PDB file of C-alpha atoms in Angstrom:
ATOM      1  CA  MET P 452      46.393  -4.367 -21.472  1.00 63.00           C
ATOM      2  CA  LYS P 453      45.948  -6.314 -18.280  1.00 56.00           C
ATOM      3  CA  ARG P 454      46.287  -3.137 -16.204  1.00 61.00           C
ATOM      4  CA  ILE P 455      43.735  -1.250 -18.315  1.00 62.00           C
ATOM      5  CA  LEU P 456      41.294  -4.155 -17.793  1.00 48.00           C
ATOM      6  CA  PHE P 457      42.126  -4.241 -14.072  1.00 47.00           C
ATOM      7  CA  CYS P 458      41.559  -0.462 -13.732  1.00 45.00           C
ATOM      8  CA  ILE P 459      38.222  -0.713 -15.474  1.00 60.00           C
ATOM      9  CA  LEU P 460      37.069  -3.528 -13.157  1.00 53.00           C
ATOM     10  CA  MET P 461      38.184  -1.642 -10.136  1.00 53.00           C
ATOM     11  CA  LEU P 462      36.219   1.448 -11.288  1.00 54.00           C
ATOM     12  CA  CYS P 463      33.096  -0.571 -11.752  1.00 51.00           C
ATOM     13  CA  LEU P 464      33.610  -2.213  -8.340  1.00 48.00           C
ATOM     14  CA  LEU P 465      34.007   1.292  -6.600  1.00 51.00           C
ATOM     15  CA  ALA P 466      30.994   2.650  -8.578  1.00 55.00           C
ATOM     16  CA  SER P 467      28.689  -0.250  -7.712  1.00 54.00           C
ATOM     17  CA  SER P 468      29.602   0.070  -3.978  1.00 53.00           C
ATOM     18  CA  CYS P 469      28.644   3.832  -3.925  1.00 52.00           C
ATOM     19  CA  VAL P 470      25.037   3.290  -5.024  1.00 44.00           C
ATOM     20  CA  PRO P 471      22.709   3.903  -2.232  1.00 43.00           C
ATOM     21  CA  ARG P 472      20.739   0.831  -1.088  1.00 42.00           C
ATOM     22  CA  ALA P 473      16.886   0.616  -1.521  1.00 39.00           C
ATOM     23  CA  ALA P 474      14.864   1.053   1.630  1.00 41.00           C
ATOM     24  CA  PRO P 475      13.779  -2.391   3.054  1.00 45.00           C
ATOM     25  CA  ARG P 476      10.518  -3.563   1.559  1.00 52.00           C
ATOM     26  CA  THR P 477       7.764  -4.095   4.043  1.00 55.00           C
ATOM     27  CA  GLU P 478       6.283  -7.521   3.971  1.00 82.00           C
ATOM     28  CA  ASN P 479       2.495  -6.794   3.845  1.00 91.00           C
ATOM     29  CA  ALA P 480      -0.186  -4.037   4.044  1.00 93.00           C
ATOM     30  CA  ASP P 481      -0.374  -4.257   7.772  1.00 93.00           C
ATOM     31  CA  GLU P 482       3.363  -3.423   8.161  1.00 94.00           C
ATOM     32  CA  GLU P 483       3.143  -0.677   5.568  1.00 95.00           C
ATOM     33  CA  LEU P 484       0.221   0.901   7.334  1.00 94.00           C
ATOM     34  CA  GLY P 485       2.075   0.631  10.677  1.00 92.00           C
ATOM     35  CA  ARG P 486       5.073   2.425   8.988  1.00 94.00           C
ATOM     36  CA  ILE P 487       2.631   5.251   7.708  1.00 92.00           C
ATOM     37  CA  LEU P 488       1.006   5.688  11.135  1.00 91.00           C
ATOM     38  CA  SER P 489       4.342   5.843  12.899  1.00 92.00           C
ATOM     39  CA  GLU P 490       5.816   8.359  10.400  1.00 92.00           C
ATOM     40  CA  ARG P 491       2.694  10.604  10.806  1.00 88.00           C
ATOM     41  CA  GLY P 492       2.534  10.150  14.579  1.00 88.00           C
ATOM     42  CA  ILE P 493      -1.006   8.912  14.391  1.00 84.00           C
ATOM     43  CA  THR P 494      -2.252   7.131  17.496  1.00 82.00           C
ATOM     44  CA  GLY P 495      -5.623   5.935  18.559  1.00 84.00           C
ATOM     45  CA  GLY P 496      -8.271   4.864  16.117  1.00 88.00           C
ATOM     46  CA  THR P 497      -8.883   1.217  14.902  1.00 91.00           C
ATOM     47  CA  ILE P 498      -6.865  -0.863  12.586  1.00 92.00           C
ATOM     48  CA  TYR P 499      -8.633  -3.511  10.540  1.00 94.00           C
ATOM     49  CA  SER P 500      -6.739  -6.192   8.708  1.00 94.00           C
ATOM     50  CA  ARG P 501      -7.287  -9.483   6.832  1.00 90.00           C
ATOM     51  CA  ALA P 502      -4.254 -11.046   8.660  1.00 87.00           C
ATOM     52  CA  ALA P 503      -5.018 -14.116  10.737  1.00 85.00           C
ATOM     53  CA  ASP P 504      -3.662 -12.461  13.907  1.00 87.00           C
ATOM     54  CA  ALA P 505      -5.495  -9.070  13.523  1.00 87.00           C
ATOM     55  CA  GLU P 506      -7.267  -7.675  16.523  1.00 88.00           C
ATOM     56  CA  CYS P 507     -10.155  -6.262  14.348  1.00 92.00           C
ATOM     57  CA  SER P 508     -10.824  -8.293  11.214  1.00 93.00           C
ATOM     58  CA  LEU P 509     -11.619  -6.740   7.961  1.00 92.00           C
ATOM     59  CA  THR P 510     -14.466  -8.904   6.828  1.00 91.00           C
ATOM     60  CA  ASP P 511     -16.222  -9.228   3.404  1.00 90.00           C
ATOM     61  CA  ALA P 512     -19.270  -7.675   4.911  1.00 90.00           C
ATOM     62  CA  MET P 513     -17.167  -4.581   5.908  1.00 90.00           C
ATOM     63  CA  LEU P 514     -15.563  -4.393   2.415  1.00 91.00           C
ATOM     64  CA  GLU P 515     -18.917  -4.453   0.806  1.00 89.00           C
ATOM     65  CA  ARG P 516     -20.186  -1.517   2.947  1.00 88.00           C
ATOM     66  CA  LEU P 517     -16.901   0.380   2.222  1.00 87.00           C
ATOM     67  CA  PHE P 518     -17.500  -0.166  -1.453  1.00 85.00           C
ATOM     68  CA  PHE P 519     -21.265  -0.096  -1.533  1.00 83.00           C
ATOM     69  CA  GLY P 520     -22.636  -0.036  -5.104  1.00 71.00           C
ATOM     70  CA  SER P 521     -19.372  -1.152  -6.590  1.00 79.00           C
ATOM     71  CA  ASN P 522     -18.199  -4.690  -7.535  1.00 81.00           C
ATOM     72  CA  THR P 523     -15.630  -5.895  -5.010  1.00 87.00           C
ATOM     73  CA  GLU P 524     -14.571  -8.853  -7.280  1.00 90.00           C
ATOM     74  CA  ASP P 525     -11.376  -6.891  -8.211  1.00 91.00           C
ATOM     75  CA  LEU P 526     -10.082  -7.320  -4.547  1.00 92.00           C
ATOM     76  CA  ARG P 527      -9.115 -10.956  -5.599  1.00 93.00           C
ATOM     77  CA  TYR P 528      -5.976  -9.330  -7.021  1.00 94.00           C
ATOM     78  CA  VAL P 529      -5.072  -8.027  -3.568  1.00 94.00           C
ATOM     79  CA  ARG P 530      -2.563  -9.976  -1.470  1.00 95.00           C
ATOM     80  CA  SER P 531      -3.025  -8.055   1.788  1.00 95.00           C
ATOM     81  CA  MET P 532      -5.060  -5.128   3.066  1.00 95.00           C
ATOM     82  CA  ALA P 533      -5.236  -3.030   6.039  1.00 96.00           C
ATOM     83  CA  LEU P 534      -7.579  -0.147   7.133  1.00 94.00           C
ATOM     84  CA  TYR P 535      -7.023   2.582   9.758  1.00 94.00           C
ATOM     85  CA  THR P 536     -10.046   4.553  10.916  1.00 91.00           C
ATOM     86  CA  SER P 537      -9.871   7.446  13.399  1.00 87.00           C
ATOM     87  CA  GLY P 538     -11.601   7.048  16.583  1.00 72.00           C
ATOM     88  CA  ARG P 539     -13.068  10.486  16.331  1.00 65.00           C
ATOM     89  CA  MET P 540     -16.284  11.719  14.578  1.00 55.00           C
ATOM     90  CA  ASN P 541     -14.324  12.776  11.347  1.00 62.00           C
ATOM     91  CA  GLU P 542     -13.479  11.198   8.045  1.00 70.00           C
ATOM     92  CA  GLY P 543      -9.868  10.276   8.894  1.00 85.00           C
ATOM     93  CA  GLU P 544      -9.090   6.928   7.025  1.00 91.00           C
ATOM     94  CA  ILE P 545      -5.910   5.282   5.622  1.00 93.00           C
ATOM     95  CA  PHE P 546      -6.488   2.204   3.512  1.00 94.00           C
ATOM     96  CA  VAL P 547      -3.360   0.179   2.185  1.00 96.00           C
ATOM     97  CA  LEU P 548      -3.669  -2.549  -0.469  1.00 95.00           C
ATOM     98  CA  GLU P 549      -0.840  -4.813  -1.466  1.00 96.00           C
ATOM     99  CA  LEU P 550      -1.358  -6.276  -4.923  1.00 95.00           C
ATOM    100  CA  TYR P 551       0.023  -9.724  -6.080  1.00 94.00           C
ATOM    101  CA  ASP P 552       1.503  -8.012  -9.033  1.00 92.00           C
ATOM    102  CA  LEU P 553       1.079  -4.794 -11.111  1.00 93.00           C
ATOM    103  CA  SER P 554      -0.975  -6.419 -13.912  1.00 93.00           C
ATOM    104  CA  HIS P 555      -4.296  -5.471 -12.304  1.00 93.00           C
ATOM    105  CA  LYS P 556      -3.462  -2.247 -10.603  1.00 95.00           C
ATOM    106  CA  GLU P 557      -5.846  -0.196 -12.725  1.00 94.00           C
ATOM    107  CA  ALA P 558      -8.912  -2.460 -11.816  1.00 93.00           C
ATOM    108  CA  VAL P 559      -8.157  -2.042  -8.079  1.00 94.00           C
ATOM    109  CA  ARG P 560      -7.271   1.633  -8.503  1.00 94.00           C
ATOM    110  CA  ARG P 561     -10.874   2.169 -10.044  1.00 92.00           C
ATOM    111  CA  LEU P 562     -12.293   0.541  -6.967  1.00 91.00           C
ATOM    112  CA  LEU P 563     -10.363   2.796  -4.596  1.00 92.00           C
ATOM    113  CA  SER P 564     -11.269   5.904  -6.741  1.00 92.00           C
ATOM    114  CA  TYR P 565     -14.967   4.871  -6.063  1.00 89.00           C
ATOM    115  CA  ARG P 566     -14.271   5.005  -2.374  1.00 88.00           C
ATOM    116  CA  ALA P 567     -12.293   8.225  -2.702  1.00 90.00           C
ATOM    117  CA  GLU P 568     -15.373   9.952  -4.483  1.00 88.00           C
ATOM    118  CA  LYS P 569     -17.370   9.320  -1.265  1.00 83.00           C
ATOM    119  CA  LYS P 570     -14.871  10.911   1.037  1.00 84.00           C
ATOM    120  CA  GLU P 571     -13.729  14.492   1.534  1.00 81.00           C
ATOM    121  CA  ASN P 572     -10.139  15.290   1.184  1.00 86.00           C
ATOM    122  CA  ALA P 573      -9.357  11.901  -0.247  1.00 91.00           C
ATOM    123  CA  VAL P 574      -6.080  11.215  -2.073  1.00 93.00           C
ATOM    124  CA  LEU P 575      -5.110   8.114  -4.006  1.00 94.00           C
ATOM    125  CA  SER P 576      -1.464   7.220  -4.141  1.00 94.00           C
ATOM    126  CA  GLU P 577       0.692   4.254  -5.112  1.00 94.00           C
ATOM    127  CA  ASN P 578       4.117   2.947  -4.691  1.00 93.00           C
ATOM    128  CA  GLY P 579       5.122  -0.291  -6.534  1.00 93.00           C
ATOM    129  CA  VAL P 580       2.578  -3.070  -5.545  1.00 95.00           C
ATOM    130  CA  TYR P 581       1.088  -0.806  -2.871  1.00 96.00           C
ATOM    131  CA  LEU P 582      -2.020   1.360  -3.412  1.00 96.00           C
ATOM    132  CA  TYR P 583      -3.024   4.017  -0.826  1.00 96.00           C
ATOM    133  CA  LEU P 584      -6.208   5.805  -0.006  1.00 94.00           C
ATOM    134  CA  LEU P 585      -5.507   8.713   2.544  1.00 93.00           C
ATOM    135  CA  CYS P 586      -8.426  10.616   3.797  1.00 90.00           C
ATOM    136  CA  GLU P 587      -7.285  13.193   6.404  1.00 78.00           C
ATOM    137  CA  PRO P 588      -9.755  15.378   8.189  1.00 59.00           C
TER     138      PRO P 588
END
């Protein structure tokens, strides 16, 4: 009986060690945006952020212009956000929002949907606590 129990425990140990590890979670929207830009090989443009050490600050006035005509009150559910805009005269934009939790995801998603309706080639995406608005020219 002890041998059978030992064999079962060894099989469980071997099986758990073969499970692939999850990719490391990025810490905030700034890092997530940086990862997206590097994966796509995007350079140039401007990155706006709410982080204290950001080169270009994503201000409340800027957010009101981005979501003109929509109530930005739902942004209180967002932990961090970062925005990339291309430096060219096109509609290139990547907006990353990190939510505190998933309980208010639909409210923030509606806000991003409003922005997406104003842009061409806009795609909304999500991954866990991250919401993305991708507008490629």
